[in-house]
Amino acid sequence: MESLERYGHGGDRWTAGERFGREAGSFLDFSANINPLGPPTGVLDILRRIWNDPECSTLSRYPDPAARSLRSALAGRLGVDPEQVLIGNGGAELIDLLHSAARPRRVGVIHPSFAEYEAAARKRGQEIVPLKTEWDRAFLPERKALLAWIREVDLAWVGHPNNPTGTRIPFEDLVAAAEEATRRGTVLAVDEAFLDFLPPGEEISLLPRLEEFPTTILFRSMTKFYAIPGLRLGYAVAAPEWIRKLAEWQIPWSVNGVAQEAGTAALGDREFEEQTRSWLAEERPALARGLASLPGVDVLPGEANYLLLRVAENVGGPIPSRWLQRELGERGIMIRDGSTYPGLDGRYVRVAVRGRKENRRLLSAMEDALFRAGRVGS
Ligand SMILES: Cc1ncc(COP(=O)(O)O)c(C=O)c1O
């Protein structure tokens, strides 16, 4: 049986429905990393207002082509000029646009990392220069290798924290990478799609130092943290010159009016942010402990709202990740098959952190599956 990532990503409950003969809506989804506390109430209020508007003004008019209101709310929140922000139809749109705007000949991609960096390069015939990393170093490159790689490419992608590992390059190394990229004229694209889930801190993002690093571009997603992947919303932050170049490639009205209004409402909800971070501070370690207690399962200690697991070789067959995905799929649970990431193999799976009850359901389903495969108990 093939893996569920037929279209390259987790969260495909329709494929799961076809495979396992269940309603698409009935799966408990650990394969996409969406905040289980969301969407925030402010977003739901906006959607109700749009729904109840007798004039249907958000739906029956074109959206603001420059997403002015959301853009300036975001700029205010981030402490940058609105000219430094571009809103996109999800972070995925902006990742793709960069490959048109920067026209790199050689694209650096860390293995393993989010598939869209490589997909955007491939589509345009841009050469991929992988930087291989290992489990024993938490899939983080050594600084020397990182800088050598930056020198070799025109565009380098760094996940911060990285997906699917949940780990991030030490801040000093990230700064060194940005310095090297600035010196060499390499574009350093830092994907901070999951950064909002981490406790805020001074040395967490290059955002306050963008002026020093004019070739660094930050990419963020609002779909995971605010739980609106169905609406689509992301943004890029960089020097105004880069933002203009990206915008030239964007399709008009790519960010719909509902998403623009919902995004502005989401930003105002500080309580939601705090609740999310305290949920994660409690549930990720609890889930990690539960998973690590299953024989044959190693857990990579990551910082994000998901965990990368390594399953012992040959559990359930030659591709344990696919076997486990099927076993859990039959029990109504979706997980991410890590073998679909370049740089990982059939020993790896990724699971999202969800609410306590759901995490327990995952743990008991995994225990049950592994028990049947003869890995747990005697
Ligand atoms: C690392 C990373 N970056 C960007 C994205 C794009 O997210 P979206 O387009 O939903 O904002 C994803 C989605 O899974 C991701 O995992």
Coordinates of C-alpha atoms and ligand atoms in Angstrom, one line a residue:
M1 CA 0.0 0.0 0.0
E2 CA 1.3 3.4 -0.9
S3 CA 1.7 6.2 1.7
L4 CA -1.1 8.7 2.2
E5 CA 1.2 11.6 1.1
R6 CA 0.0 11.2 -2.5
Y7 CA 0.0 15.0 -3.0
G8 CA 3.2 15.6 -1.0
H9 CA 1.8 16.5 2.4
G10 CA 0.0 15.3 5.5
G11 CA -3.6 16.3 6.3
D12 CA -5.1 14.5 3.3
R13 CA -8.1 12.9 4.9
W14 CA -9.7 12.3 1.5
T15 CA -6.9 10.0 0.4
A16 CA -7.2 8.3 3.9
G17 CA -10.9 8.0 3.4
E18 CA -10.5 6.2 0.1
R19 CA -7.8 3.9 1.5
F20 CA -9.4 2.9 4.7
G21 CA -13.1 3.0 3.6
R22 CA -14.1 5.6 6.2
E23 CA -15.6 9.1 6.1
A24 CA -12.9 11.6 5.4
G25 CA -14.1 13.8 8.3
S26 CA -13.9 10.9 10.8
F27 CA -10.1 10.7 11.1
L28 CA -8.2 11.9 14.0
D29 CA -5.4 13.7 12.2
F30 CA -1.9 13.6 13.6
S31 CA -0.4 14.1 10.1
A32 CA -0.9 17.9 9.9
N33 CA 0.4 20.2 12.6
I34 CA -2.6 22.3 13.4
N35 CA -3.2 24.1 16.8
P36 CA -6.0 22.1 18.4
L37 CA -7.0 25.2 20.4
G38 CA -8.0 27.1 17.4
P39 CA -9.3 28.9 15.5
P40 CA -9.4 31.8 18.0
T41 CA -12.9 33.1 18.9
G42 CA -12.1 36.5 17.2
V43 CA -11.8 34.6 13.9
L44 CA -15.0 32.7 14.4
D45 CA -16.8 36.0 15.2
I46 CA -15.6 37.5 11.9
L47 CA -16.8 34.5 10.0
R48 CA -20.2 34.8 11.6
R49 CA -20.3 38.5 10.8
I50 CA -19.5 37.8 7.2
W51 CA -22.1 35.0 7.1
N52 CA -24.8 37.3 8.5
D53 CA -24.0 40.4 6.5
P54 CA -27.2 41.0 4.4
E55 CA -25.1 42.8 1.7
C56 CA -22.5 40.0 1.5
S57 CA -19.9 42.7 1.2
T58 CA -16.8 40.6 1.8
L59 CA -17.9 37.9 -0.6
S60 CA -19.5 40.1 -3.4
R61 CA -16.6 42.5 -3.7
Y62 CA -13.0 42.1 -4.7
P63 CA -10.6 41.8 -1.8
D64 CA -8.0 44.5 -1.2
P65 CA -5.3 43.6 -3.7
A66 CA -2.6 44.9 -1.3
A67 CA -4.2 43.4 1.8
R68 CA -3.6 46.8 3.4
S69 CA -5.4 46.3 6.7
L70 CA -3.8 43.0 7.5
R71 CA -0.4 44.1 6.2
S72 CA -0.3 47.1 8.5
A73 CA -1.6 45.2 11.5
L74 CA 1.1 42.6 10.9
A75 CA 3.8 45.3 10.4
G76 CA 2.7 47.0 13.6
R77 CA 2.8 43.7 15.5
L78 CA 6.3 42.8 14.1
G79 CA 7.7 46.3 14.5
V80 CA 8.6 46.7 10.8
D81 CA 7.5 48.9 8.0
P82 CA 4.4 47.7 6.0
E83 CA 6.7 47.8 2.9
Q84 CA 8.6 44.9 4.5
V85 CA 5.6 42.6 4.6
L86 CA 3.9 40.6 1.9
I87 CA 0.8 38.5 2.6
G88 CA 0.3 35.3 0.8
N89 CA -2.2 32.6 0.2
G90 CA -0.5 30.5 2.8
G91 CA 3.2 30.4 3.4
A92 CA 3.3 27.8 0.6
E93 CA 2.5 30.4 -2.0
L94 CA 5.3 32.7 -0.9
I95 CA 7.8 29.9 -0.8
D96 CA 7.0 29.1 -4.4
L97 CA 7.1 32.8 -5.5
L98 CA 10.6 33.2 -4.2
H99 CA 11.9 30.7 -6.8
S100 CA 10.5 32.9 -9.5
A101 CA 11.6 36.2 -8.0
A102 CA 15.2 35.1 -7.1
R103 CA 15.8 32.9 -10.1
P104 CA 18.5 30.9 -8.4
R105 CA 20.6 28.6 -10.4
R106 CA 21.5 26.5 -7.4
V107 CA 19.1 26.0 -4.5
G108 CA 20.3 24.7 -1.1
V109 CA 17.9 22.4 0.8
I110 CA 18.7 20.7 4.1
H111 CA 17.7 17.0 4.2
P112 CA 15.3 16.4 5.7
S113 CA 13.1 19.5 5.4
F114 CA 9.7 20.7 4.1
A115 CA 9.1 19.3 0.6
E116 CA 8.0 22.6 -1.1
Y117 CA 11.5 24.1 -1.2
E118 CA 12.6 21.3 -3.4
A119 CA 9.4 21.1 -5.3
A120 CA 9.6 24.8 -6.2
A121 CA 13.2 24.4 -7.5
R122 CA 12.4 21.3 -9.5
K123 CA 9.4 22.9 -11.3
R124 CA 11.8 25.6 -12.6
G125 CA 14.7 23.3 -13.4
Q126 CA 16.8 24.8 -10.6
E127 CA 19.6 22.6 -9.4
I128 CA 19.2 21.2 -5.8
V129 CA 22.2 21.2 -3.5
P130 CA 21.3 19.1 -0.5
L131 CA 22.9 19.5 2.9
K132 CA 22.6 16.1 4.7
T133 CA 22.0 15.9 8.4
E134 CA 21.8 13.0 10.9
W135 CA 19.6 11.9 13.8
D136 CA 22.6 11.8 16.1
R137 CA 23.0 15.6 15.7
A138 CA 19.3 16.2 15.9
F139 CA 19.4 16.8 12.1
L140 CA 21.3 20.0 12.6
P141 CA 24.2 20.8 10.3
E142 CA 27.6 21.7 11.7
R143 CA 28.4 25.4 11.4
K144 CA 31.3 24.8 9.0
A145 CA 29.2 22.7 6.7
L146 CA 26.4 25.2 6.9
L147 CA 28.6 28.1 5.8
A148 CA 30.3 26.1 3.1
W149 CA 26.9 25.2 1.7
I150 CA 25.7 28.8 1.8
R151 CA 28.8 29.7 -0.3
E152 CA 27.8 27.0 -2.9
V153 CA 24.3 28.2 -3.7
D154 CA 22.3 31.2 -4.8
L155 CA 19.3 30.5 -2.5
A156 CA 19.5 28.5 0.8
W157 CA 16.4 27.3 2.7
V158 CA 16.5 26.9 6.5
G159 CA 13.6 25.7 8.5
H160 CA 13.5 27.4 11.9
P161 CA 12.4 25.3 13.6
N162 CA 12.7 22.7 10.8
N163 CA 9.9 20.4 9.6
P164 CA 9.8 17.4 10.1
T165 CA 12.4 17.5 12.9
G166 CA 11.2 20.3 15.2
T167 CA 14.8 21.2 15.9
R168 CA 16.5 24.5 15.0
I169 CA 20.0 25.7 14.3
P170 CA 21.6 27.5 17.2
F171 CA 21.0 31.2 16.9
E172 CA 24.7 32.0 16.6
D173 CA 24.9 29.7 13.6
L174 CA 21.9 31.3 12.0
V175 CA 23.4 34.7 12.4
A176 CA 26.7 33.4 10.9
A177 CA 24.7 32.0 8.0
A178 CA 23.0 35.3 7.4
E179 CA 26.3 37.1 7.6
E180 CA 27.8 34.7 5.1
A181 CA 24.8 35.0 2.8
T182 CA 25.0 38.8 2.9
R183 CA 28.7 38.7 2.0
R184 CA 28.2 36.3 -0.8
G185 CA 24.9 37.7 -2.1
T186 CA 23.2 34.3 -1.4
V187 CA 19.5 34.6 -0.6
L188 CA 18.9 33.1 2.8
A189 CA 15.2 32.0 3.2
V190 CA 14.3 31.2 6.8
D191 CA 11.1 29.4 7.1
E192 CA 9.5 30.3 10.5
A193 CA 6.2 28.7 9.8
F194 CA 6.1 27.1 13.3
L195 CA 8.1 29.8 15.2
D196 CA 4.9 31.2 16.9
F197 CA 4.6 28.0 18.8
L198 CA 7.9 28.6 20.6
P199 CA 8.2 30.9 23.7
P200 CA 9.1 34.3 22.4
G201 CA 12.7 35.4 23.1
E202 CA 15.3 37.8 21.9
E203 CA 17.4 35.3 20.2
I204 CA 14.8 33.4 18.3
S205 CA 14.4 35.1 15.0
L206 CA 16.5 37.3 12.7
L207 CA 13.5 39.7 12.5
P208 CA 14.9 42.5 14.6
R209 CA 18.2 42.3 12.6
L210 CA 16.8 42.3 9.0
E211 CA 18.5 45.6 8.2
E212 CA 21.9 44.0 8.8
F213 CA 21.0 41.1 6.4
P214 CA 19.4 42.5 3.2
T215 CA 19.5 39.1 1.5
T216 CA 17.6 37.3 4.3
I217 CA 13.9 36.7 3.9
L218 CA 11.6 35.3 6.6
F219 CA 8.6 33.2 5.8
R220 CA 5.7 32.6 8.3
S221 CA 2.5 30.8 8.2
M222 CA -0.7 31.8 10.0
T223 CA -2.5 28.5 9.1
K224 CA -0.9 26.3 11.8
F225 CA -0.9 28.5 14.8
Y226 CA -4.3 30.0 14.3
A227 CA -5.8 26.7 12.9
I228 CA -7.0 28.2 9.6
P229 CA -5.3 25.9 6.9
G230 CA -8.7 25.8 5.1
L231 CA -8.6 29.7 4.7
R232 CA -4.9 29.9 3.8
L233 CA -2.7 32.7 5.1
G234 CA 1.0 33.4 5.4
Y235 CA 3.5 36.2 5.1
A236 CA 7.1 37.1 4.2
V237 CA 9.2 39.8 5.9
A238 CA 12.3 41.2 4.3
A239 CA 13.9 44.3 2.9
P240 CA 11.3 46.4 0.8
E241 CA 13.2 45.6 -2.3
W242 CA 12.7 41.8 -1.9
I243 CA 9.1 42.3 -0.9
R244 CA 8.5 44.2 -4.2
K245 CA 10.2 41.5 -6.2
L246 CA 8.1 38.8 -4.6
A247 CA 4.9 40.8 -5.1
E248 CA 5.6 41.2 -8.9
W249 CA 5.2 37.4 -9.2
Q250 CA 2.0 37.2 -7.1
I251 CA -1.3 36.5 -8.8
P252 CA -3.8 39.4 -8.2
W253 CA -6.2 38.8 -5.3
S254 CA -4.5 35.7 -4.3
V255 CA -5.4 36.4 -0.6
N256 CA -9.2 36.3 -0.4
G257 CA -11.2 38.8 1.6
V258 CA -12.4 36.3 4.2
A259 CA -8.8 35.4 5.0
Q260 CA -7.7 39.0 5.2
E261 CA -10.4 39.8 7.7
A262 CA -9.9 36.6 9.7
G263 CA -6.1 37.2 9.8
T264 CA -6.5 40.7 11.3
A265 CA -8.9 39.4 13.9
A266 CA -6.5 36.5 14.8
L267 CA -3.6 38.9 15.5
G268 CA -5.5 40.7 18.2
D269 CA -5.9 37.7 20.4
R270 CA -3.0 37.6 22.8
E271 CA -4.8 35.3 25.3
F272 CA -5.0 32.7 22.6
E273 CA -1.3 32.9 22.0
E274 CA -0.5 32.4 25.7
Q275 CA -3.0 29.5 26.0
T276 CA -1.4 27.8 23.0
R277 CA 2.1 28.1 24.4
S278 CA 1.0 26.7 27.8
W279 CA -0.9 23.9 26.2
L280 CA 2.2 22.9 24.2
A281 CA 4.6 23.3 27.2
E282 CA 2.4 20.6 28.9
E283 CA 1.3 18.3 26.2
R284 CA 4.5 17.9 24.1
P285 CA 6.6 16.5 26.9
A286 CA 3.8 14.3 28.1
L287 CA 3.3 12.9 24.6
A288 CA 7.0 12.5 24.0
R289 CA 7.3 10.5 27.3
G290 CA 4.4 8.3 26.3
L291 CA 5.9 7.6 22.9
A292 CA 9.4 7.0 24.2
S293 CA 8.1 4.4 26.6
L294 CA 6.9 2.3 23.6
P295 CA 9.7 -0.3 22.9
G296 CA 11.2 0.2 19.5
V297 CA 10.3 3.9 19.4
D298 CA 12.8 6.8 19.8
V299 CA 11.6 10.4 20.0
L300 CA 13.7 13.3 18.7
P301 CA 13.4 16.1 21.3
G302 CA 12.1 18.9 19.2
E303 CA 10.6 22.3 20.2
A304 CA 7.7 22.5 17.8
N305 CA 4.1 21.2 17.9
Y306 CA 5.1 17.9 16.4
L307 CA 7.5 15.1 17.1
L308 CA 9.7 13.0 14.8
L309 CA 9.9 9.4 15.8
R310 CA 12.3 6.6 14.7
V311 CA 10.8 3.1 14.8
A312 CA 13.1 0.1 15.1
E313 CA 14.0 -1.5 11.8
N314 CA 11.7 -4.0 10.2
V315 CA 8.8 -3.5 12.6
G316 CA 5.8 -4.8 10.7
G317 CA 7.8 -5.2 7.5
P318 CA 10.5 -3.6 5.4
I319 CA 9.0 -0.1 5.6
P320 CA 7.9 0.4 9.2
S321 CA 6.6 4.0 8.6
R322 CA 4.2 2.8 6.0
W323 CA 3.1 -0.2 8.0
L324 CA 2.4 2.0 11.1
Q325 CA 0.6 4.6 9.0
R326 CA -1.7 1.8 7.7
E327 CA -2.2 0.2 11.1
L328 CA -3.2 3.5 12.6
G329 CA -5.3 4.5 9.5
E330 CA -7.3 1.3 10.0
R331 CA -7.9 2.5 13.5
G332 CA -9.1 6.0 12.3
I333 CA -5.9 7.8 13.0
M334 CA -3.6 9.6 10.5
I335 CA 0.2 10.0 11.0
R336 CA 2.9 11.3 8.7
D337 CA 5.1 8.8 6.8
G338 CA 8.6 10.2 7.2
S339 CA 10.0 8.1 4.3
T340 CA 8.4 10.7 2.0
Y341 CA 11.0 13.3 3.1
P342 CA 14.3 13.2 1.2
G343 CA 16.9 12.4 3.8
L344 CA 14.7 10.1 5.9
D345 CA 13.8 6.5 5.3
G346 CA 11.1 4.0 6.3
R347 CA 12.0 4.1 10.0
Y348 CA 10.6 7.6 10.5
V349 CA 7.2 9.0 11.3
R350 CA 6.0 12.4 12.4
V351 CA 3.1 13.0 14.7
A352 CA 1.4 16.3 15.7
V353 CA 0.8 17.2 19.4
R354 CA -2.9 17.5 20.0
G355 CA -5.1 17.7 23.1
R356 CA -4.5 15.3 26.0
K357 CA -7.4 12.9 25.2
E358 CA -6.5 12.7 21.6
N359 CA -2.8 12.1 22.4
R360 CA -3.8 9.3 24.6
R361 CA -5.8 7.8 21.8
L362 CA -2.7 7.9 19.6
L363 CA -0.6 6.3 22.3
S364 CA -2.9 3.4 22.9
A365 CA -3.4 2.8 19.1
M366 CA 0.3 2.8 18.6
E367 CA 0.8 0.4 21.5
D368 CA -1.9 -1.8 20.2
A369 CA -0.3 -1.9 16.7
L370 CA 3.2 -2.5 18.0
F371 CA 1.9 -5.2 20.3
R372 CA 0.4 -7.0 17.4
A373 CA 3.6 -6.7 15.5
G374 CA 5.3 -8.4 18.5
R375 CA 7.3 -5.4 19.6
V376 CA 5.6 -4.7 22.9
G377 CA 5.1 -7.2 25.7
S378 CA 5.9 -10.9 25.3
Ligands
LIG1 C1 7.7 24.2 7.2 C2 6.5 24.7 6.5 N1 6.5 25.8 5.9 C3 5.5 26.3 5.3 C4 4.3 25.6 5.2 C5 3.1 26.2 4.4 O1 2.0 26.4 5.2 P1 0.8 27.2 4.7 O2 0.9 27.3 3.3 O3 -0.4 26.4 5.2 O4 0.9 28.5 5.4 C6 4.2 24.3 5.8 C7 3.0 23.5 5.7 O5 2.9 22.4 6.1 C8 5.4 23.9 6.5 O6 5.3 22.7 7.1

